[in-house]
Amino acid sequence: MRWIRVLLCALVLLCLAPQASARTSPPTLPSPRRDPRIDAAANLDGTLYRPESVAGLDRPALLLRNGEAWEGGQDPTWGQAWPGIHGWKRWLAMRGTDHSSFTDIWLIIDQLTGQSPPLDPARAIDVTRTYLTAFFDQHLKHEPRPVLDAPSPRFPEVVFVGTG
């Protein structure tokens, strides 16, 4: 039965990962509140179109934000939703990134044009993988991951915006 929960979380992760159509994709962070089979949820820089829909969420939630939106105060939906998440939660931001940094598109653009965001695209992918893996290991495998407890000198680009 445990593998079903891992599979569901992997599917949720695929739904939450930013895409070219991120602005039109359905809000999925509230899904764990509605579906008891989902043990944890992560949002990679996705807008929460109905922030009130996460009110009362009691499952672990990881919100990973791009540095551009966090530093610029764009998208107030995360701040509106944050108090409604009652389970274990982390709101992290990655400096030097933009919305597309959570995909591999910058690796291609960098190779074709030589343009890239301030944070090296390969580094952004490495940081994203590290924190997502730690999150799911901690909450699905029940293996503590200290990188989720506080800022790490190994990842100076990651800012802990909120914990709970």
CSV table of C-alpha atoms in Angstrom, one decimal:
chain,number,residue,atom,x,y,z
A,1,MET,CA,0.0,0.0,0.0
A,2,ARG,CA,2.9,2.3,0.7
A,3,TRP,CA,4.0,2.3,-2.9
A,4,ILE,CA,0.6,3.7,-3.9
A,5,ARG,CA,1.2,6.7,-1.7
A,6,VAL,CA,4.6,7.2,-3.2
A,7,LEU,CA,3.2,6.9,-6.7
A,8,LEU,CA,0.4,9.4,-5.8
A,9,CYS,CA,2.9,11.9,-4.5
A,10,ALA,CA,5.0,11.5,-7.6
A,11,LEU,CA,1.9,12.2,-9.7
A,12,VAL,CA,1.0,15.2,-7.6
A,13,LEU,CA,4.6,16.4,-8.1
A,14,LEU,CA,4.2,16.1,-11.8
A,15,CYS,CA,1.0,18.1,-11.7
A,16,LEU,CA,2.6,20.8,-9.5
A,17,ALA,CA,5.8,21.2,-11.4
A,18,PRO,CA,5.8,24.5,-13.4
A,19,GLN,CA,5.1,24.2,-17.1
A,20,ALA,CA,4.7,26.6,-19.9
A,21,SER,CA,1.0,26.6,-19.1
A,22,ALA,CA,1.6,27.2,-15.3
A,23,ARG,CA,-0.8,30.1,-15.3
A,24,THR,CA,-3.6,28.0,-16.6
A,25,SER,CA,-2.9,24.8,-14.8
A,26,PRO,CA,-5.4,23.8,-12.0
A,27,PRO,CA,-4.5,24.6,-8.4
A,28,THR,CA,-3.3,21.3,-6.9
A,29,LEU,CA,-1.9,22.2,-3.5
A,30,PRO,CA,-5.4,21.8,-2.0
A,31,SER,CA,-5.6,18.2,-3.3
A,32,PRO,CA,-4.2,16.6,-0.1
A,33,ARG,CA,-6.9,18.2,1.9
A,34,ARG,CA,-9.5,16.6,-0.3
A,35,ASP,CA,-7.8,13.2,-0.9
A,36,PRO,CA,-6.6,11.2,2.2
A,37,ARG,CA,-4.3,9.1,0.0
A,38,ILE,CA,-1.9,12.0,-0.6
A,39,ASP,CA,0.5,12.2,2.3
A,40,ALA,CA,2.5,15.3,1.3
A,41,ALA,CA,2.5,18.0,-1.4
A,42,ALA,CA,5.0,20.3,-3.0
A,43,ASN,CA,4.4,23.4,-5.0
A,44,LEU,CA,7.2,24.5,-7.3
A,45,ASP,CA,6.6,28.2,-8.0
A,46,GLY,CA,2.9,27.7,-8.9
A,47,THR,CA,0.3,30.4,-8.2
A,48,LEU,CA,-2.4,29.4,-5.7
A,49,TYR,CA,-5.4,30.6,-7.6
A,50,ARG,CA,-7.7,30.1,-4.6
A,51,PRO,CA,-5.5,30.6,-1.5
A,52,GLU,CA,-8.5,30.0,0.8
A,53,SER,CA,-8.8,26.4,-0.6
A,54,VAL,CA,-5.7,25.3,1.4
A,55,ALA,CA,-7.2,26.4,4.7
A,56,GLY,CA,-7.0,23.6,7.1
A,57,LEU,CA,-4.4,21.6,5.2
A,58,ASP,CA,-2.8,19.4,7.8
A,59,ARG,CA,-0.4,17.4,5.6
A,60,PRO,CA,3.3,18.3,5.0
A,61,ALA,CA,3.6,21.1,2.4
A,62,LEU,CA,6.7,22.4,0.7
A,63,LEU,CA,6.5,25.7,-1.2
A,64,LEU,CA,9.5,26.4,-3.3
A,65,ARG,CA,9.5,29.9,-4.8
A,66,ASN,CA,11.7,31.6,-7.4
A,67,GLY,CA,13.9,34.4,-6.1
A,68,GLU,CA,12.5,37.0,-8.6
A,69,ALA,CA,8.9,36.6,-7.3
A,70,TRP,CA,9.9,36.4,-3.7
A,71,GLU,CA,12.2,39.4,-3.8
A,72,GLY,CA,9.8,41.4,-6.0
A,73,GLY,CA,6.8,40.7,-3.9
A,74,GLN,CA,4.9,39.2,-6.9
A,75,ASP,CA,2.0,36.8,-6.5
A,76,PRO,CA,0.4,37.6,-3.1
A,77,THR,CA,-1.4,34.2,-3.1
A,78,TRP,CA,1.3,32.4,-1.2
A,79,GLY,CA,1.2,34.9,1.7
A,80,GLN,CA,-2.6,34.6,1.7
A,81,ALA,CA,-2.5,30.8,1.8
A,82,TRP,CA,0.4,30.4,4.3
A,83,PRO,CA,-1.6,30.8,7.5
A,84,GLY,CA,-4.1,28.2,6.4
A,85,ILE,CA,-1.6,25.4,6.2
A,86,HIS,CA,-1.5,23.7,9.6
A,87,GLY,CA,0.7,20.7,9.0
A,88,TRP,CA,4.5,20.7,8.7
A,89,LYS,CA,5.4,23.4,6.2
A,90,ARG,CA,8.3,25.1,4.6
A,91,TRP,CA,8.3,28.1,2.3
A,92,LEU,CA,11.6,28.4,0.6
A,93,ALA,CA,12.8,30.8,-2.0
A,94,MET,CA,15.8,30.3,-4.3
A,95,ARG,CA,17.8,33.5,-5.1
A,96,GLY,CA,18.9,34.1,-8.7
A,97,THR,CA,16.0,32.2,-10.2
A,98,ASP,CA,12.9,32.9,-12.2
A,99,HIS,CA,9.8,30.9,-12.9
A,100,SER,CA,11.3,28.8,-15.6
A,101,SER,CA,14.3,27.9,-13.4
A,102,PHE,CA,12.3,25.0,-12.0
A,103,THR,CA,12.3,23.3,-15.4
A,104,ASP,CA,15.2,22.2,-17.7
A,105,ILE,CA,14.4,24.9,-20.3
A,106,TRP,CA,17.3,27.1,-19.2
A,107,LEU,CA,19.7,24.3,-19.9
A,108,ILE,CA,18.6,24.4,-23.5
A,109,ILE,CA,18.3,28.2,-23.8
A,110,ASP,CA,21.8,28.5,-22.3
A,111,GLN,CA,23.3,26.1,-24.8
A,112,LEU,CA,21.5,27.8,-27.7
A,113,THR,CA,21.9,31.4,-26.8
A,114,GLY,CA,24.4,31.7,-24.0
A,115,GLN,CA,21.7,33.4,-21.9
A,116,SER,CA,20.8,32.2,-18.4
A,117,PRO,CA,19.4,33.6,-15.2
A,118,PRO,CA,21.8,34.7,-12.5
A,119,LEU,CA,21.9,31.3,-10.9
A,120,ASP,CA,23.5,28.6,-13.1
A,121,PRO,CA,20.7,26.4,-14.5
A,122,ALA,CA,22.4,23.2,-13.5
A,123,ARG,CA,22.8,24.5,-10.0
A,124,ALA,CA,19.1,25.5,-9.8
A,125,ILE,CA,18.1,21.9,-10.9
A,126,ASP,CA,20.5,20.4,-8.3
A,127,VAL,CA,19.1,22.6,-5.5
A,128,THR,CA,15.5,21.8,-6.5
A,129,ARG,CA,16.2,18.1,-6.6
A,130,THR,CA,18.0,18.2,-3.3
A,131,TYR,CA,15.1,19.9,-1.5
A,132,LEU,CA,12.3,17.9,-3.2
A,133,THR,CA,14.1,14.6,-2.4
A,134,ALA,CA,14.7,15.6,1.2
A,135,PHE,CA,11.0,16.6,1.5
A,136,PHE,CA,9.6,13.4,0.2
A,137,ASP,CA,12.2,11.3,2.0
A,138,GLN,CA,11.3,12.9,5.3
A,139,HIS,CA,7.6,12.7,4.9
A,140,LEU,CA,7.1,9.5,2.9
A,141,LYS,CA,10.0,7.4,4.1
A,142,HIS,CA,10.2,9.0,7.6
A,143,GLU,CA,13.9,9.6,7.2
A,144,PRO,CA,14.9,13.0,8.8
A,145,ARG,CA,16.6,15.4,6.4
A,146,PRO,CA,18.4,18.2,8.3
A,147,VAL,CA,18.5,20.4,5.1
A,148,LEU,CA,14.8,21.1,5.7
A,149,ASP,CA,15.4,22.4,9.3
A,150,ALA,CA,17.4,25.6,8.7
A,151,PRO,CA,19.4,27.4,6.1
A,152,SER,CA,22.4,25.4,4.9
A,153,PRO,CA,25.9,26.7,4.0
A,154,ARG,CA,25.8,24.2,1.1
A,155,PHE,CA,22.8,26.0,-0.4
A,156,PRO,CA,23.3,29.8,0.2
A,157,GLU,CA,20.8,30.6,-2.5
A,158,VAL,CA,18.0,29.1,-0.5
A,159,VAL,CA,16.1,31.4,1.8
A,160,PHE,CA,13.8,30.1,4.5
A,161,VAL,CA,10.8,32.5,4.2
A,162,GLY,CA,8.6,30.5,6.5
A,163,THR,CA,8.5,27.4,8.7
A,164,GLY,CA,5.9,25.7,10.7
